[in-house]
Amino acid sequence: MSSFPEVLELNVGGTPYGVSLKTLVAEDGSWLQETFGGGRPPADLPVDAQGRFFIDRDGALFRHVLDYLRDPVRYTLPVGFLERDRLRREAEYFRLAGLLELLAKQVPGCITVGYRGSFQFGRDGLADVKFRKITRLLVHGRVALCREVFGDTLNESRDPDHGASDRY
């Protein structure tokens, strides 16, 4: 077989992709670099009927792998991305350590903040507005996320029965 062209045509799980060889082998130690970085295709690399190299993985998620390889520094997942675990499995398969690190950092979550207090308004709501100082906020969410946002100001002793060990 001849060496790889500069632009490769791939069939990933039935989804066709066109990608530069430079992008595909961008991450050191990855399966993609090992497979496509040697100059010649391995003998066991299948080819589909159209002559595209076939990779038997999730074709829809492979676009995120390519987006990461194109710009690993600024790569972020789309808002509302729901297949983080499946993408993590793809990153493990392709041995993309940088993407695995990014996926570990970007853990979705939400924090609910509540308070108890009252506000008193003067006649017609216009005169002598008096606000009561809020001395306590109620926080609910994952402990790691709450600590990231609020730091050491959290007081876990206020509610010792907060459920699972990763909840606040």
PDB file of C-alpha atoms in Angstrom:
ATOM      1  CA  MET A   1       0.000   0.000   0.000  1.00  0.00           C
ATOM      2  CA  SER A   2       1.096   3.557  -0.598  1.00  0.00           C
ATOM      3  CA  SER A   3       1.578   6.234   2.035  1.00  0.00           C
ATOM      4  CA  PHE A   4      -1.295   8.299   3.441  1.00  0.00           C
ATOM      5  CA  PRO A   5      -2.441  11.345   1.455  1.00  0.00           C
ATOM      6  CA  GLU A   6      -2.473  14.793   3.114  1.00  0.00           C
ATOM      7  CA  VAL A   7      -6.291  14.707   3.232  1.00  0.00           C
ATOM      8  CA  LEU A   8      -7.856  11.476   4.415  1.00  0.00           C
ATOM      9  CA  GLU A   9     -11.355  10.216   3.848  1.00  0.00           C
ATOM     10  CA  LEU A  10     -12.672   8.253   6.798  1.00  0.00           C
ATOM     11  CA  ASN A  11     -15.802   6.265   7.468  1.00  0.00           C
ATOM     12  CA  VAL A  12     -16.401   6.333  11.219  1.00  0.00           C
ATOM     13  CA  GLY A  13     -19.352   4.168  12.180  1.00  0.00           C
ATOM     14  CA  GLY A  14     -21.025   4.886   8.836  1.00  0.00           C
ATOM     15  CA  THR A  15     -20.438   8.659   8.944  1.00  0.00           C
ATOM     16  CA  PRO A  16     -18.033   9.991   6.307  1.00  0.00           C
ATOM     17  CA  TYR A  17     -15.340  12.488   7.321  1.00  0.00           C
ATOM     18  CA  GLY A  18     -12.666  14.360   5.445  1.00  0.00           C
ATOM     19  CA  VAL A  19      -9.725  15.381   7.623  1.00  0.00           C
ATOM     20  CA  SER A  20      -6.136  16.436   7.156  1.00  0.00           C
ATOM     21  CA  LEU A  21      -3.467  13.966   8.170  1.00  0.00           C
ATOM     22  CA  LYS A  22      -1.877  16.702  10.295  1.00  0.00           C
ATOM     23  CA  THR A  23      -5.070  17.072  12.362  1.00  0.00           C
ATOM     24  CA  LEU A  24      -5.571  13.342  12.746  1.00  0.00           C
ATOM     25  CA  VAL A  25      -2.091  12.732  14.196  1.00  0.00           C
ATOM     26  CA  ALA A  26      -1.972  15.919  16.301  1.00  0.00           C
ATOM     27  CA  GLU A  27      -1.951  14.297  19.752  1.00  0.00           C
ATOM     28  CA  ASP A  28       1.142  12.345  20.754  1.00  0.00           C
ATOM     29  CA  GLY A  29       0.514   8.812  21.960  1.00  0.00           C
ATOM     30  CA  SER A  30      -2.999   8.581  20.553  1.00  0.00           C
ATOM     31  CA  TRP A  31      -4.388   5.609  18.665  1.00  0.00           C
ATOM     32  CA  LEU A  32      -4.918   7.903  15.678  1.00  0.00           C
ATOM     33  CA  GLN A  33      -1.264   8.956  15.656  1.00  0.00           C
ATOM     34  CA  GLU A  34      -0.149   5.361  16.043  1.00  0.00           C
ATOM     35  CA  THR A  35      -2.412   4.211  13.207  1.00  0.00           C
ATOM     36  CA  PHE A  36      -2.044   7.084  10.738  1.00  0.00           C
ATOM     37  CA  GLY A  37       1.305   8.605  11.704  1.00  0.00           C
ATOM     38  CA  GLY A  38       3.548   5.830  10.414  1.00  0.00           C
ATOM     39  CA  GLY A  39       3.386   6.868   6.784  1.00  0.00           C
ATOM     40  CA  ARG A  40       1.791   3.649   5.587  1.00  0.00           C
ATOM     41  CA  PRO A  41      -1.608   2.187   6.501  1.00  0.00           C
ATOM     42  CA  PRO A  42      -1.453  -0.884   8.738  1.00  0.00           C
ATOM     43  CA  ALA A  43      -2.479  -4.086   6.990  1.00  0.00           C
ATOM     44  CA  ASP A  44      -5.383  -4.606   9.409  1.00  0.00           C
ATOM     45  CA  LEU A  45      -6.955  -1.163   8.769  1.00  0.00           C
ATOM     46  CA  PRO A  46     -10.214  -1.904   6.901  1.00  0.00           C
ATOM     47  CA  VAL A  47     -11.375   0.101   3.897  1.00  0.00           C
ATOM     48  CA  ASP A  48     -15.040   0.535   2.903  1.00  0.00           C
ATOM     49  CA  ALA A  49     -16.491   0.142  -0.622  1.00  0.00           C
ATOM     50  CA  GLN A  50     -15.667   3.793  -1.470  1.00  0.00           C
ATOM     51  CA  GLY A  51     -12.020   3.378  -0.453  1.00  0.00           C
ATOM     52  CA  ARG A  52     -12.368   5.287   2.845  1.00  0.00           C
ATOM     53  CA  PHE A  53     -10.547   4.021   5.926  1.00  0.00           C
ATOM     54  CA  PHE A  54     -13.127   2.454   8.220  1.00  0.00           C
ATOM     55  CA  ILE A  55     -13.089   3.007  11.985  1.00  0.00           C
ATOM     56  CA  ASP A  56     -15.773   1.079  13.849  1.00  0.00           C
ATOM     57  CA  ARG A  57     -16.649   3.746  16.434  1.00  0.00           C
ATOM     58  CA  ASP A  58     -19.480   6.246  17.039  1.00  0.00           C
ATOM     59  CA  GLY A  59     -19.595   8.431  13.935  1.00  0.00           C
ATOM     60  CA  ALA A  60     -21.653  11.229  15.486  1.00  0.00           C
ATOM     61  CA  LEU A  61     -19.289  11.646  18.449  1.00  0.00           C
ATOM     62  CA  PHE A  62     -16.191  11.532  16.247  1.00  0.00           C
ATOM     63  CA  ARG A  63     -16.892  15.129  15.174  1.00  0.00           C
ATOM     64  CA  HIS A  64     -16.132  16.176  18.762  1.00  0.00           C
ATOM     65  CA  VAL A  65     -12.877  14.215  18.628  1.00  0.00           C
ATOM     66  CA  LEU A  66     -11.925  16.083  15.448  1.00  0.00           C
ATOM     67  CA  ASP A  67     -12.962  19.445  16.926  1.00  0.00           C
ATOM     68  CA  TYR A  68     -10.684  18.748  19.885  1.00  0.00           C
ATOM     69  CA  LEU A  69      -7.767  17.697  17.649  1.00  0.00           C
ATOM     70  CA  ARG A  70      -8.148  20.843  15.522  1.00  0.00           C
ATOM     71  CA  ASP A  71      -7.903  23.213  18.502  1.00  0.00           C
ATOM     72  CA  PRO A  72      -7.214  21.450  21.807  1.00  0.00           C
ATOM     73  CA  VAL A  73      -6.519  24.665  23.728  1.00  0.00           C
ATOM     74  CA  ARG A  74      -9.875  26.324  23.031  1.00  0.00           C
ATOM     75  CA  TYR A  75     -12.054  23.240  22.698  1.00  0.00           C
ATOM     76  CA  THR A  76     -15.300  23.309  24.689  1.00  0.00           C
ATOM     77  CA  LEU A  77     -18.350  21.118  24.559  1.00  0.00           C
ATOM     78  CA  PRO A  78     -21.570  22.599  23.223  1.00  0.00           C
ATOM     79  CA  VAL A  79     -24.024  23.976  25.779  1.00  0.00           C
ATOM     80  CA  GLY A  80     -26.424  21.245  26.835  1.00  0.00           C
ATOM     81  CA  PHE A  81     -24.182  18.407  25.598  1.00  0.00           C
ATOM     82  CA  LEU A  82     -25.667  15.233  27.077  1.00  0.00           C
ATOM     83  CA  GLU A  83     -23.278  12.523  25.903  1.00  0.00           C
ATOM     84  CA  ARG A  84     -20.242  13.312  28.044  1.00  0.00           C
ATOM     85  CA  ASP A  85     -19.813   9.699  29.224  1.00  0.00           C
ATOM     86  CA  ARG A  86     -20.014   8.344  25.692  1.00  0.00           C
ATOM     87  CA  LEU A  87     -17.473  10.930  24.497  1.00  0.00           C
ATOM     88  CA  ARG A  88     -15.221   9.943  27.409  1.00  0.00           C
ATOM     89  CA  ARG A  89     -15.335   6.326  26.191  1.00  0.00           C
ATOM     90  CA  GLU A  90     -14.382   7.468  22.688  1.00  0.00           C
ATOM     91  CA  ALA A  91     -11.492   9.518  24.107  1.00  0.00           C
ATOM     92  CA  GLU A  92     -10.335   6.461  26.064  1.00  0.00           C
ATOM     93  CA  TYR A  93     -10.468   4.295  22.949  1.00  0.00           C
ATOM     94  CA  PHE A  94      -8.503   6.805  20.867  1.00  0.00           C
ATOM     95  CA  ARG A  95      -6.130   7.404  23.841  1.00  0.00           C
ATOM     96  CA  LEU A  96      -6.631  11.176  23.776  1.00  0.00           C
ATOM     97  CA  ALA A  97      -5.208  12.138  27.173  1.00  0.00           C
ATOM     98  CA  GLY A  98      -5.835  15.851  26.625  1.00  0.00           C
ATOM     99  CA  LEU A  99      -9.517  15.341  25.833  1.00  0.00           C
ATOM    100  CA  LEU A 100      -9.916  13.048  28.839  1.00  0.00           C
ATOM    101  CA  GLU A 101      -8.412  15.760  31.027  1.00  0.00           C
ATOM    102  CA  LEU A 102     -10.796  18.364  29.600  1.00  0.00           C
ATOM    103  CA  LEU A 103     -13.789  16.101  30.135  1.00  0.00           C
ATOM    104  CA  ALA A 104     -12.764  15.555  33.750  1.00  0.00           C
ATOM    105  CA  LYS A 105     -12.542  19.320  34.319  1.00  0.00           C
ATOM    106  CA  GLN A 106     -15.825  20.258  32.663  1.00  0.00           C
ATOM    107  CA  VAL A 107     -18.314  18.583  34.959  1.00  0.00           C
ATOM    108  CA  PRO A 108     -21.817  19.945  34.505  1.00  0.00           C
ATOM    109  CA  GLY A 109     -23.881  20.881  37.482  1.00  0.00           C
ATOM    110  CA  CYS A 110     -26.047  23.481  39.050  1.00  0.00           C
ATOM    111  CA  ILE A 111     -26.258  25.166  42.401  1.00  0.00           C
ATOM    112  CA  THR A 112     -29.517  26.289  43.950  1.00  0.00           C
ATOM    113  CA  VAL A 113     -29.207  29.302  46.202  1.00  0.00           C
ATOM    114  CA  GLY A 114     -32.063  30.340  48.453  1.00  0.00           C
ATOM    115  CA  TYR A 115     -32.536  32.765  51.296  1.00  0.00           C
ATOM    116  CA  ARG A 116     -35.043  33.706  53.945  1.00  0.00           C
ATOM    117  CA  GLY A 117     -35.689  37.319  54.530  1.00  0.00           C
ATOM    118  CA  SER A 118     -38.236  40.048  54.297  1.00  0.00           C
ATOM    119  CA  PHE A 119     -38.244  43.402  52.667  1.00  0.00           C
ATOM    120  CA  GLN A 120     -40.350  46.257  53.965  1.00  0.00           C
ATOM    121  CA  PHE A 121     -41.582  48.973  51.703  1.00  0.00           C
ATOM    122  CA  GLY A 122     -43.043  52.291  52.699  1.00  0.00           C
ATOM    123  CA  ARG A 123     -46.397  53.637  51.583  1.00  0.00           C
ATOM    124  CA  ASP A 124     -47.020  53.056  47.869  1.00  0.00           C
ATOM    125  CA  GLY A 125     -43.689  51.265  47.650  1.00  0.00           C
ATOM    126  CA  LEU A 126     -41.815  54.504  46.997  1.00  0.00           C
ATOM    127  CA  ALA A 127     -40.749  56.077  50.269  1.00  0.00           C
ATOM    128  CA  ASP A 128     -38.446  54.828  53.022  1.00  0.00           C
ATOM    129  CA  VAL A 129     -37.463  51.518  51.495  1.00  0.00           C
ATOM    130  CA  LYS A 130     -35.857  49.344  54.179  1.00  0.00           C
ATOM    131  CA  PHE A 131     -33.926  46.231  53.290  1.00  0.00           C
ATOM    132  CA  ARG A 132     -33.090  43.574  55.801  1.00  0.00           C
ATOM    133  CA  LYS A 133     -29.551  42.239  55.714  1.00  0.00           C
ATOM    134  CA  ILE A 134     -29.426  38.614  54.620  1.00  0.00           C
ATOM    135  CA  THR A 135     -27.218  36.720  57.037  1.00  0.00           C
ATOM    136  CA  ARG A 136     -27.629  33.228  55.679  1.00  0.00           C
ATOM    137  CA  LEU A 137     -27.922  31.679  52.233  1.00  0.00           C
ATOM    138  CA  LEU A 138     -29.135  28.155  51.637  1.00  0.00           C
ATOM    139  CA  VAL A 139     -26.983  26.302  49.106  1.00  0.00           C
ATOM    140  CA  HIS A 140     -27.811  23.019  47.397  1.00  0.00           C
ATOM    141  CA  GLY A 141     -25.692  21.218  44.792  1.00  0.00           C
ATOM    142  CA  ARG A 142     -22.639  18.991  44.297  1.00  0.00           C
ATOM    143  CA  VAL A 143     -20.009  19.575  46.993  1.00  0.00           C
ATOM    144  CA  ALA A 144     -17.132  19.981  44.531  1.00  0.00           C
ATOM    145  CA  LEU A 145     -19.070  22.527  42.500  1.00  0.00           C
ATOM    146  CA  CYS A 146     -20.229  24.436  45.588  1.00  0.00           C
ATOM    147  CA  ARG A 147     -16.652  24.551  46.885  1.00  0.00           C
ATOM    148  CA  GLU A 148     -15.418  25.786  43.503  1.00  0.00           C
ATOM    149  CA  VAL A 149     -17.924  28.644  43.551  1.00  0.00           C
ATOM    150  CA  PHE A 150     -18.035  29.561  47.248  1.00  0.00           C
ATOM    151  CA  GLY A 151     -14.598  28.408  48.427  1.00  0.00           C
ATOM    152  CA  ASP A 152     -14.077  28.058  52.163  1.00  0.00           C
ATOM    153  CA  THR A 153     -17.151  30.115  53.057  1.00  0.00           C
ATOM    154  CA  LEU A 154     -19.366  27.006  53.036  1.00  0.00           C
ATOM    155  CA  ASN A 155     -20.510  25.788  56.435  1.00  0.00           C
ATOM    156  CA  GLU A 156     -21.352  22.111  56.100  1.00  0.00           C
ATOM    157  CA  SER A 157     -22.138  21.752  59.806  1.00  0.00           C
ATOM    158  CA  ARG A 158     -25.398  23.682  59.307  1.00  0.00           C
ATOM    159  CA  ASP A 159     -27.067  20.699  57.625  1.00  0.00           C
ATOM    160  CA  PRO A 160     -25.350  17.409  58.429  1.00  0.00           C
ATOM    161  CA  ASP A 161     -28.119  15.434  56.685  1.00  0.00           C
ATOM    162  CA  HIS A 162     -27.437  16.566  53.123  1.00  0.00           C
ATOM    163  CA  GLY A 163     -27.831  13.146  51.548  1.00  0.00           C
ATOM    164  CA  ALA A 164     -25.156  11.507  49.439  1.00  0.00           C
ATOM    165  CA  SER A 165     -21.526  12.308  50.185  1.00  0.00           C
ATOM    166  CA  ASP A 166     -21.137  14.343  47.001  1.00  0.00           C
ATOM    167  CA  ARG A 167     -24.140  16.612  47.679  1.00  0.00           C
ATOM    168  CA  TYR A 168     -24.277  19.785  49.742  1.00  0.00           C
TER     169      TYR A 168
END
